[in-house]
XYZ file of C-alpha atoms in Angstrom:
524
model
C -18.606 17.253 -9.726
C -22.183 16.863 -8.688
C -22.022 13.436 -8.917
C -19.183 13.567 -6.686
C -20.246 15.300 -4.115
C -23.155 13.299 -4.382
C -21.627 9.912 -3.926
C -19.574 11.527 -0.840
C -22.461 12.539 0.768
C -24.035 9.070 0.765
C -20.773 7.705 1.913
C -21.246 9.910 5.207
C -24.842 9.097 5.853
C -23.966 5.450 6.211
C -20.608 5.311 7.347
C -19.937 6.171 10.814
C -16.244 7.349 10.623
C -13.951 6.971 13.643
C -15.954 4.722 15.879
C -13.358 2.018 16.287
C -10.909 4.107 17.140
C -12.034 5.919 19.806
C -10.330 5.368 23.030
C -11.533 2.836 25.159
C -13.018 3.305 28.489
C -12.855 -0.373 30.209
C -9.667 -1.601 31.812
C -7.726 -3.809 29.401
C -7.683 -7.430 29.785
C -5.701 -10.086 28.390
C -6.319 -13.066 27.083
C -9.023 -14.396 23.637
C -8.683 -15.073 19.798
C -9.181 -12.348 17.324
C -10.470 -14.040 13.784
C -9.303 -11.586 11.056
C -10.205 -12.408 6.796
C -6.577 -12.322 4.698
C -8.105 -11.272 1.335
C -6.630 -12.799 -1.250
C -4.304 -15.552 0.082
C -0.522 -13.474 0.686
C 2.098 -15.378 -1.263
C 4.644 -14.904 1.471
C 4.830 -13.302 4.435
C 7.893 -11.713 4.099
C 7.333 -7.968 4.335
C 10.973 -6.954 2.832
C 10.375 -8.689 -0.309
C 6.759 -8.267 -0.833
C 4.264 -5.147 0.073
C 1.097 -6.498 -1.055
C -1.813 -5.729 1.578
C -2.768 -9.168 2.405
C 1.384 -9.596 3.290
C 1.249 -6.207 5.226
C -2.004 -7.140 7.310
C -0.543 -10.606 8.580
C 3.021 -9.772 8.323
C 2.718 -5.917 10.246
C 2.119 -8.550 13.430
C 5.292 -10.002 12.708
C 7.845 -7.231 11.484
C 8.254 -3.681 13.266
C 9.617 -0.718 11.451
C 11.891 2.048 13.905
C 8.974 4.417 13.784
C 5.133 3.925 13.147
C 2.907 7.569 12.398
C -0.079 9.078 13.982
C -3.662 9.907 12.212
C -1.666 13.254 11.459
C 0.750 11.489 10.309
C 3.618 12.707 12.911
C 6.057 9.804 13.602
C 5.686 7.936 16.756
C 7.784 5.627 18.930
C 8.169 1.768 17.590
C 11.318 -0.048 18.003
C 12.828 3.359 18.008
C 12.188 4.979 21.414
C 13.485 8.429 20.421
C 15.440 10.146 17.427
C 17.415 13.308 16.599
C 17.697 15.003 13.566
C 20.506 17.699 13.352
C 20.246 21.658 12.533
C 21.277 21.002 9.237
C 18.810 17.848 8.067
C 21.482 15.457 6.911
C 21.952 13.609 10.242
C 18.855 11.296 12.111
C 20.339 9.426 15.143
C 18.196 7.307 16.451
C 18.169 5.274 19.599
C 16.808 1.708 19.834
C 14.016 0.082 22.570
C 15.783 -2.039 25.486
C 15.674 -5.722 25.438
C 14.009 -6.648 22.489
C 14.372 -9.749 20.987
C 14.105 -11.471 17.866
C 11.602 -14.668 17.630
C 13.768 -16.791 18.058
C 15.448 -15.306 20.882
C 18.615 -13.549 19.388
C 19.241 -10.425 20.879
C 18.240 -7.136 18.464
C 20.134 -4.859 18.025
C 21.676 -1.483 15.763
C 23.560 -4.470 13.717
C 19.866 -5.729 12.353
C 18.818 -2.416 11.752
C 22.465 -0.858 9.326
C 22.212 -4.668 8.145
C 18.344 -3.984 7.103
C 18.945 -0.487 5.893
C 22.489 -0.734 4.204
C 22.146 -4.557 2.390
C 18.577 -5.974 2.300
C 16.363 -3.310 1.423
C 18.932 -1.465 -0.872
C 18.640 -4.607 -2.627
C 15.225 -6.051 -2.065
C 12.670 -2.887 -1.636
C 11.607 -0.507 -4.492
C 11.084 2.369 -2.991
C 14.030 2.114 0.462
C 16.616 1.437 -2.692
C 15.608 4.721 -4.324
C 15.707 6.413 -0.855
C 19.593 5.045 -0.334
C 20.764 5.305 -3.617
C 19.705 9.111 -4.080
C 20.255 10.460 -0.457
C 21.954 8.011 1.677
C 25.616 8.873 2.365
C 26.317 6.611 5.354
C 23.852 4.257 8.144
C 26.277 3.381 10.924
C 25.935 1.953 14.770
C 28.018 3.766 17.428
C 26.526 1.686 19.699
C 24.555 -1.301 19.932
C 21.403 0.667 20.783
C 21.971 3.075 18.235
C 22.100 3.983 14.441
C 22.977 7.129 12.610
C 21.601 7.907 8.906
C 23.655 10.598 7.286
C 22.456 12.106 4.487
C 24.417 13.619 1.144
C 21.752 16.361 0.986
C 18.431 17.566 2.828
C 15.655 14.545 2.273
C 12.191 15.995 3.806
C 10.643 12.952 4.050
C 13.299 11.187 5.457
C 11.559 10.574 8.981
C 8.364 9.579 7.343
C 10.269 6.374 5.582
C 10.560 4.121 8.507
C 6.938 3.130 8.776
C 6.527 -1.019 8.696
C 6.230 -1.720 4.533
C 9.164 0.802 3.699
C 11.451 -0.014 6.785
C 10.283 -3.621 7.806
C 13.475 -4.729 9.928
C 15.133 -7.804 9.102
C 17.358 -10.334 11.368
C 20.875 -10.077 10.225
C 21.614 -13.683 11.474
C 19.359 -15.205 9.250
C 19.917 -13.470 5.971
C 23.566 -11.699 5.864
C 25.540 -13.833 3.127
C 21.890 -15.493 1.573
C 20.250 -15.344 -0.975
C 17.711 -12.848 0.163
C 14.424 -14.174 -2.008
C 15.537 -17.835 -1.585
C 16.128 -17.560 2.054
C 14.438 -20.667 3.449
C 13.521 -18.168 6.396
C 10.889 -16.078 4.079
C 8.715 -19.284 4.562
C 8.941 -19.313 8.293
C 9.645 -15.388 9.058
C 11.002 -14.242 12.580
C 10.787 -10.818 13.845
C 10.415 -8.653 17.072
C 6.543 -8.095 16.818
C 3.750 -9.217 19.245
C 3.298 -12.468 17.445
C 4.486 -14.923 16.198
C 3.853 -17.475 13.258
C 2.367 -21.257 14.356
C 1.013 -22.574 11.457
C 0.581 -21.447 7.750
C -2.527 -23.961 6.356
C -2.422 -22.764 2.905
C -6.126 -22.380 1.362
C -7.062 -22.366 5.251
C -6.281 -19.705 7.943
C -2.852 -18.579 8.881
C -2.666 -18.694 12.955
C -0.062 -16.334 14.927
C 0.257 -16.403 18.599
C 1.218 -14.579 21.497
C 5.176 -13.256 21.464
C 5.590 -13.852 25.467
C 8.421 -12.232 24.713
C 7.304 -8.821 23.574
C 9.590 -6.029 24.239
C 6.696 -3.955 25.561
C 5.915 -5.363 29.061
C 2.337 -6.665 29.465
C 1.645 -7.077 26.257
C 0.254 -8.089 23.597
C -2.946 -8.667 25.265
C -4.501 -11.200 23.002
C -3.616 -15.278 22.976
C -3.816 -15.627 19.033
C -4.866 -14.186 15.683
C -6.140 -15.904 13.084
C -6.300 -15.251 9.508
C -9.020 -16.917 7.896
C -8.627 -17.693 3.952
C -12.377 -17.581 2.488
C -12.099 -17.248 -1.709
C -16.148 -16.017 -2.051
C -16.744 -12.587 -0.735
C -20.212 -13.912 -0.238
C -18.831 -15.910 2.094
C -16.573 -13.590 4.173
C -19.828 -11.581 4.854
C -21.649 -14.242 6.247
C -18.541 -15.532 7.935
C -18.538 -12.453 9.589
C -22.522 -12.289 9.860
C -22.714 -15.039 11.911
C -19.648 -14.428 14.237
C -16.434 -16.398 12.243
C -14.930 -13.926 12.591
C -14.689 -10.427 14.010
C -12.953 -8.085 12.137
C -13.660 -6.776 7.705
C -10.833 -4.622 6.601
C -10.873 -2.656 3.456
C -11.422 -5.020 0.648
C -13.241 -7.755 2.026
C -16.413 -7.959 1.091
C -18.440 -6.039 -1.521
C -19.350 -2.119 -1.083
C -23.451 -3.066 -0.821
C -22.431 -5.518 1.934
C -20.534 -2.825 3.763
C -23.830 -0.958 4.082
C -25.732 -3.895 5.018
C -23.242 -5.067 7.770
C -22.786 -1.412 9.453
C -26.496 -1.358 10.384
C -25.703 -5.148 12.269
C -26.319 -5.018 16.432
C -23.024 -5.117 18.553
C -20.760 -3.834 15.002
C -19.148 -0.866 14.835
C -16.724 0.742 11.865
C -14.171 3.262 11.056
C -12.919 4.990 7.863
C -9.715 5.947 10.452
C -6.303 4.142 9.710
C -5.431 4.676 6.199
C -4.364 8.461 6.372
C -0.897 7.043 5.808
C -1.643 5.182 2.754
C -4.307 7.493 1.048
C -5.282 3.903 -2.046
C -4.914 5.432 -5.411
C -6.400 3.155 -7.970
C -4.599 3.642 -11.212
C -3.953 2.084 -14.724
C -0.803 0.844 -16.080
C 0.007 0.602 -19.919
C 3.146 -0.617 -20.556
C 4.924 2.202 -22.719
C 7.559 0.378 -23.989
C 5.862 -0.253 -27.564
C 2.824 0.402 -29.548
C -0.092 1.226 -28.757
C 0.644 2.297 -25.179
C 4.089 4.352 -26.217
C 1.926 7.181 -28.235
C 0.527 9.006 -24.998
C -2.396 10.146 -27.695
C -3.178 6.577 -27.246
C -3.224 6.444 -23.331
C -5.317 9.990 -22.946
C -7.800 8.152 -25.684
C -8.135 5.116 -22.784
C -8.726 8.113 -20.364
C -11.370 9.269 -22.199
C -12.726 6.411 -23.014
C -13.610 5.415 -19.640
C -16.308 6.661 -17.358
C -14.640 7.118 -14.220
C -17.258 8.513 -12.269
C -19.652 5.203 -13.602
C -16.873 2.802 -11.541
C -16.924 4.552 -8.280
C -20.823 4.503 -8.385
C -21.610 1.195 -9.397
C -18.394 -0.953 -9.804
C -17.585 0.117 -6.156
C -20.621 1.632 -5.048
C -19.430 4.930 -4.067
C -16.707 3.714 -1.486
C -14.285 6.498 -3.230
C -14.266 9.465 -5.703
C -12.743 9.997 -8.998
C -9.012 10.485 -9.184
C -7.886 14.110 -11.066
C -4.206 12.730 -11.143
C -1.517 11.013 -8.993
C -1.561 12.792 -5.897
C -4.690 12.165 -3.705
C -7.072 14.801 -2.716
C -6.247 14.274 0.533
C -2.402 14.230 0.570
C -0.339 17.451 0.947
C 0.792 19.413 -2.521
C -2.365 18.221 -4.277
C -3.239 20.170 -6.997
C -6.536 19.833 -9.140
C -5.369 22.583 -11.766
C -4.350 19.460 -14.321
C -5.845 18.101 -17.723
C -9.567 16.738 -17.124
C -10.230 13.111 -19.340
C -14.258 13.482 -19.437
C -16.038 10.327 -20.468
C -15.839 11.255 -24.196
C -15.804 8.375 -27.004
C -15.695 10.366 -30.071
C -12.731 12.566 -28.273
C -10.719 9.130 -27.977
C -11.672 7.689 -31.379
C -10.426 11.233 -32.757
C -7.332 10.702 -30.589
C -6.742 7.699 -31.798
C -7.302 8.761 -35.369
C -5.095 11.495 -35.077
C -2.147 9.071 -33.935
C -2.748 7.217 -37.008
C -3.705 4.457 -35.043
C -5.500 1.165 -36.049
C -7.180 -0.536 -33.324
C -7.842 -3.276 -35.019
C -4.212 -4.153 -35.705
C -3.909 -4.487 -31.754
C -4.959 -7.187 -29.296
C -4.580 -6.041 -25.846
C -3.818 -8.137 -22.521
C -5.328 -6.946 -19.608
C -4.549 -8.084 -16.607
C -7.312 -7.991 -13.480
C -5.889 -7.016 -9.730
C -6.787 -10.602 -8.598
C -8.677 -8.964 -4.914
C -12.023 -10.366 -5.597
C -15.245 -9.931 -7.900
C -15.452 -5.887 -7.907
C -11.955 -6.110 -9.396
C -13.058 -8.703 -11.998
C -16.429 -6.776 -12.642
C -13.766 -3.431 -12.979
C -11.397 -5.297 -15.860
C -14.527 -6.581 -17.941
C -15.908 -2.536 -17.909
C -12.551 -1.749 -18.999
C -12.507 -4.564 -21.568
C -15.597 -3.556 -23.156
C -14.603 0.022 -23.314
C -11.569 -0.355 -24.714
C -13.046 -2.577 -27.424
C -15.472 0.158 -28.294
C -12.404 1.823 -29.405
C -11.642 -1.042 -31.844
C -8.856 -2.876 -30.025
C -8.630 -6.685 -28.987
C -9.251 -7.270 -25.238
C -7.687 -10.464 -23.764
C -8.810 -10.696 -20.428
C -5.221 -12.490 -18.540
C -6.385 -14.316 -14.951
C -3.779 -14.734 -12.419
C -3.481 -15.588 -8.721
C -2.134 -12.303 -6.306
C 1.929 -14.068 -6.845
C 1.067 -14.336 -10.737
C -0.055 -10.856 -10.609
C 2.806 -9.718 -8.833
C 5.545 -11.672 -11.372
C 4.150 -10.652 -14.159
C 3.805 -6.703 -13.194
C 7.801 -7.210 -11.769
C 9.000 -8.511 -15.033
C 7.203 -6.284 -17.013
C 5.601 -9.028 -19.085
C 1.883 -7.287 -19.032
C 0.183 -4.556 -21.687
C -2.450 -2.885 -19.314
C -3.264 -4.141 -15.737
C -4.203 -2.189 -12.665
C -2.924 -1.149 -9.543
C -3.271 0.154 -6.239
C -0.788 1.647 -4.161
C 0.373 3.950 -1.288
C 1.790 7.590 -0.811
C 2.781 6.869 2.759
C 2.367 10.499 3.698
C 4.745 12.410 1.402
C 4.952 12.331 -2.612
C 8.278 11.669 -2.177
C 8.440 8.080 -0.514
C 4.365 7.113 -2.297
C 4.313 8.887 -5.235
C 7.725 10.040 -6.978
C 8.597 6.127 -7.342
C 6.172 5.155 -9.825
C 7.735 7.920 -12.301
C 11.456 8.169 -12.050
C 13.334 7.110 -14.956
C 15.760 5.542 -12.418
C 13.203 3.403 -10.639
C 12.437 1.397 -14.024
C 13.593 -1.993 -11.917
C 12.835 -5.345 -12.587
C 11.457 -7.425 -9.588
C 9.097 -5.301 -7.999
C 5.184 -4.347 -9.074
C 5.713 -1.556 -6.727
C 8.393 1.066 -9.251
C 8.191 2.528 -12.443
C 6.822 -0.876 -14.153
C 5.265 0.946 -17.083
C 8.392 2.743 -18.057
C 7.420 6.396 -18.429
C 10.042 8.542 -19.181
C 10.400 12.146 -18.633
C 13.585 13.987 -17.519
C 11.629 16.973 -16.566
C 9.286 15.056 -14.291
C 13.042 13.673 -12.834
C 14.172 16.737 -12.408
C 10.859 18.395 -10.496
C 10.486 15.421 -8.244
C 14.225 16.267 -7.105
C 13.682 19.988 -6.479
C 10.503 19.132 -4.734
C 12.253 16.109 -2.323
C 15.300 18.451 -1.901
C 13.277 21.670 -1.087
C 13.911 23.588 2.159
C 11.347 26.186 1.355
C 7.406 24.359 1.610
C 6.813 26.935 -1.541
C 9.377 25.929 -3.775
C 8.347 22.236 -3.475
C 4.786 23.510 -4.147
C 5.743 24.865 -7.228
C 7.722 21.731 -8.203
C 4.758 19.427 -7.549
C 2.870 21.283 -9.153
C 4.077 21.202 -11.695
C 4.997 17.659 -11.986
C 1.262 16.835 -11.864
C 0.711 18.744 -14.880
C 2.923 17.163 -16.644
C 1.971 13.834 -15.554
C -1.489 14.283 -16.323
C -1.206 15.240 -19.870
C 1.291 12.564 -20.489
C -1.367 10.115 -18.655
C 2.421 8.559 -17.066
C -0.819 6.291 -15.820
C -4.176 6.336 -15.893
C -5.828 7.396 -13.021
C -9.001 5.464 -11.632
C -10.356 6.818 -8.324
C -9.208 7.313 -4.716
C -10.302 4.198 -2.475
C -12.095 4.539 0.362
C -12.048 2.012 2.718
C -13.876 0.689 5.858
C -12.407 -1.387 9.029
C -16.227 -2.959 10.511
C -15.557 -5.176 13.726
C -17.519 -6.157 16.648
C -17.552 -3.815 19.424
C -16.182 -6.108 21.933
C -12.718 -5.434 19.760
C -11.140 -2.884 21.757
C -8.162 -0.446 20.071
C -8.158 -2.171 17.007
C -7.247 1.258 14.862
C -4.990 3.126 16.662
C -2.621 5.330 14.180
C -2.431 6.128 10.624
C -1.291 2.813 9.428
C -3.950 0.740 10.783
C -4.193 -2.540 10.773
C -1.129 -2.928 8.999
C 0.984 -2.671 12.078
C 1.474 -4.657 15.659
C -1.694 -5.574 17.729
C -0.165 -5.238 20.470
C -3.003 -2.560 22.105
C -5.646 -4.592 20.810
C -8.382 -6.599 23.202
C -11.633 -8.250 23.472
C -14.193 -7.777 26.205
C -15.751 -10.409 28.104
């Protein structure tokens, strides 16, 4: 805990949290390129068939969701202008913005938005499929500039599930009757956001610019973005060093250049923007055979890795240790669950006591392809694990390689980062339901942990009226979890948006820079 506290105090000497996304005091104008870093390469930008954060940066300027949410994580206005939900919680009308159009200048309308809800992403998206399958009685549109969701029971987090990567709104006149993953349109994508796509140069930049016609009048206020493709990390910090570009998210460049390019003339940074997402880092060891399927085996791996060791030096202190799979920050958190201490002999007993041979074993591990820290991360891990006894096989693979191979379940132990989007019930419950074990997404229950108790809490919890009996459930739940390492929990990320103070409104809500631009200016 020390140690902890320690490396959190550090982060708040150098880190000046909020600074970008204060409000800004000049007048607005229009006009200027913004020259953003998409870290790695997306494969697509499609954001209904692929969540990865590189798709979500360039694609959130693209796609719009019905609602975006605030820093406290209240819903806000997006292509919804206003919604009702009835006495009784099964009923959320909501009514559309005027005159928005789609890219390609089709009219949008409630069609796209049933057509999005009721076909595509019941089909295409992990975590909207669970959402329609389990509560989802009906999505209908009275009128063209409005839908109605009715609901079989009481969903809680219903109006938290239309931010951009759960609800990304797709045009029904491109994709009703396709193959949705096929669609030649993934490769050129058209939605109602401030800009549009002009040029893909794979291994380059990816350039969007100006939608003149935006739905919200006056706006967006820049010409163009650009999304520069730079491998090296190296590289992106001296790229953004001497002025190639303006803006580092998250993930960019390595923790000890974060500190050295805060202290920079003319920069400025925020830790703001991610209180949607809350980054778990997190282990997955596919269950569905020896050794991973003895969960003596996985809470050996727990204890066989030194947690606090990563955060400090792997990632040098941009986070804190994970206790389980809610994050500290996120509401029903509860630290009262198993502790894994950095303890070899514990694990080797562990292992011992499962009547385990490492030796027998060879082990593929597959890195998060995101850059060195990741790669520097999967070697610790490797060398850890083969203190145990076991074979280590370290598995490259490109972010779409990655993403296959986690989606057909054809990996043994790779890692993972994802989001809890405000509520454990659209971030969190997905990764352990027995009935979100789906092929073709890296985003479910990929490592196939099975528990009808955990099924069973997760529904009282997402059902719950009462704020105490979901408590209780998710509570819990996290036990559980935790002892039956259902994964193995790294550390919470913490991550840093640095830009150059001429970049006005660049954070402006709890998603980010994962959503439209359309606020966003440079001074002259």
């Amino acid at each position: 805990m020390k140690m902890r506290l320690s490396v959190l105090a550090a982060l708040a000497g150098w880190l000046c949290a909020g600074a970008s996304g204060a409000v800004a005091q000049e007048a607005p104008v229009k006009g200027g390129t913004l020259n953003m870093i998409a870290q790695p390469e997306p494969p697509v930008l499609m954001v209904g068939l692929n969540t990865q954060g590189p798709t979500l940066y360039v694609g959130g300027q693209i796609y719009q969701s019905l609602l975006t949410y605030g820093t406290d994580l209240k819903p806000l206005p997006s292509l919804a202008k206003s919604w009702v939900i009835s006495d009784d919680g099964l009923t959320y009308t909501f009514t559309l913005q005027d005159n928005v159009k789609w890219h390609d200048g089709k009219p949008f309308s409630a069609d796209d938005v049933v057509f999005t809800a009721d076909k595509f992403l019941r089909e295409a998206h992990p975590r909207w499929r669970l959402i329609a399958t389990t509560y989802v009685d009906s999505i209908t549109a009275p009128a063209p500039n409005q839908v109605v969701f009715k609901l079989k029971t009481p969903f809680s987090a219903f109006i938290s599930a239309f931010e951009l990567s759960s609800f990304p709104i797709i045009p029904k006149h491109l994709y009703e009757g396709t193959d949705y993953r096929t669609n030649p349109a993934n490769q050129t994508p058209i939605g109602t956001g401030p800009f549009k796509l002009k040029e893909w140069k794979r291994g380059s930049y990816i350039h969007l610019v100006r939608n003149e016609d935006y739905w919200k009048p006056g706006k967006p206020y820049l010409d163009e973005l650009y999304f520069r493709i730079i491998p090296d990390s190296a590289s992106r910090a001296v790229a953004f060093e001497k002025g190639t570009v303006d803006v580092l998210r998250g993930g960019d460049v390595e923790g000890f250049e974060v500190r050295r390019l805060v202290k920079l003339p003319e920069v400025e940074n925020t830790t703001s923007g991610w209180e949607n997402y809350a980054p778990l880092v997190f282990m997955q060891m596919n269950q569905r055979t020896l050794p991973f399927s003895d969960k003596r085996v996985r809470q050996a791996i727990m204890h066989a890795i030194d947690r606090e060791f990563i955060v400090k030096n792997v990632f040098f202190g941009l986070g804190k240790v994970a206790t389980g799979p809610f994050a500290s920050s996120t509401m029903y958190y509860t630290p009262d669950v198993p502790a894994y201490p950095f303890d070899l002999p514990k694990a080797k007993k562990l292992l011992a006591d499962a009547g385990i041979k490492p030796g027998d074993y060879t082990i593929r591990l597959m890195p998060l392809p995101y850059g060195a820290a990741w790669d520097r991360m999967s070697e610790y891990i490797k060398q850890q694990i083969e203190q145990l006894g076991f074979k280590v096989v370290i598995q490259g693979v490109d972010a779409g390689g990655w993403s296959q191979k986690l989606a057909d379940f054809d990996f043994d132990l790779t890692f993972n980062f994802t989001y809890q989007y405000g509520d454990p019930a659209l971030g969190v419950a997905r990764h352990y339901l027995s009935n979100n074990v789906v092929k073709g997404t890296p985003y479910g229950n990929n490592q196939n942990y099975l528990n009808p108790k955990v099924d069973e809490l997760f529904a009282t919890a997402a059902g719950a009226v009462s704020k105490d009996v979901a408590t209780k459930a998710y509570t819990e739940a996290q036990k559980i979890l935790v002892d039956d390492v259902a994964l193995g929990w790294l550390y919470e990320m913490q991550n840093v948006t640095i830009n150059r103070k001429k970049v006005k409104n660049l954070v402006r809500t709890g998603i980010g820079l994962n959503e439209s631009m359309d606020e966003a200016w440079i001074s002259k």
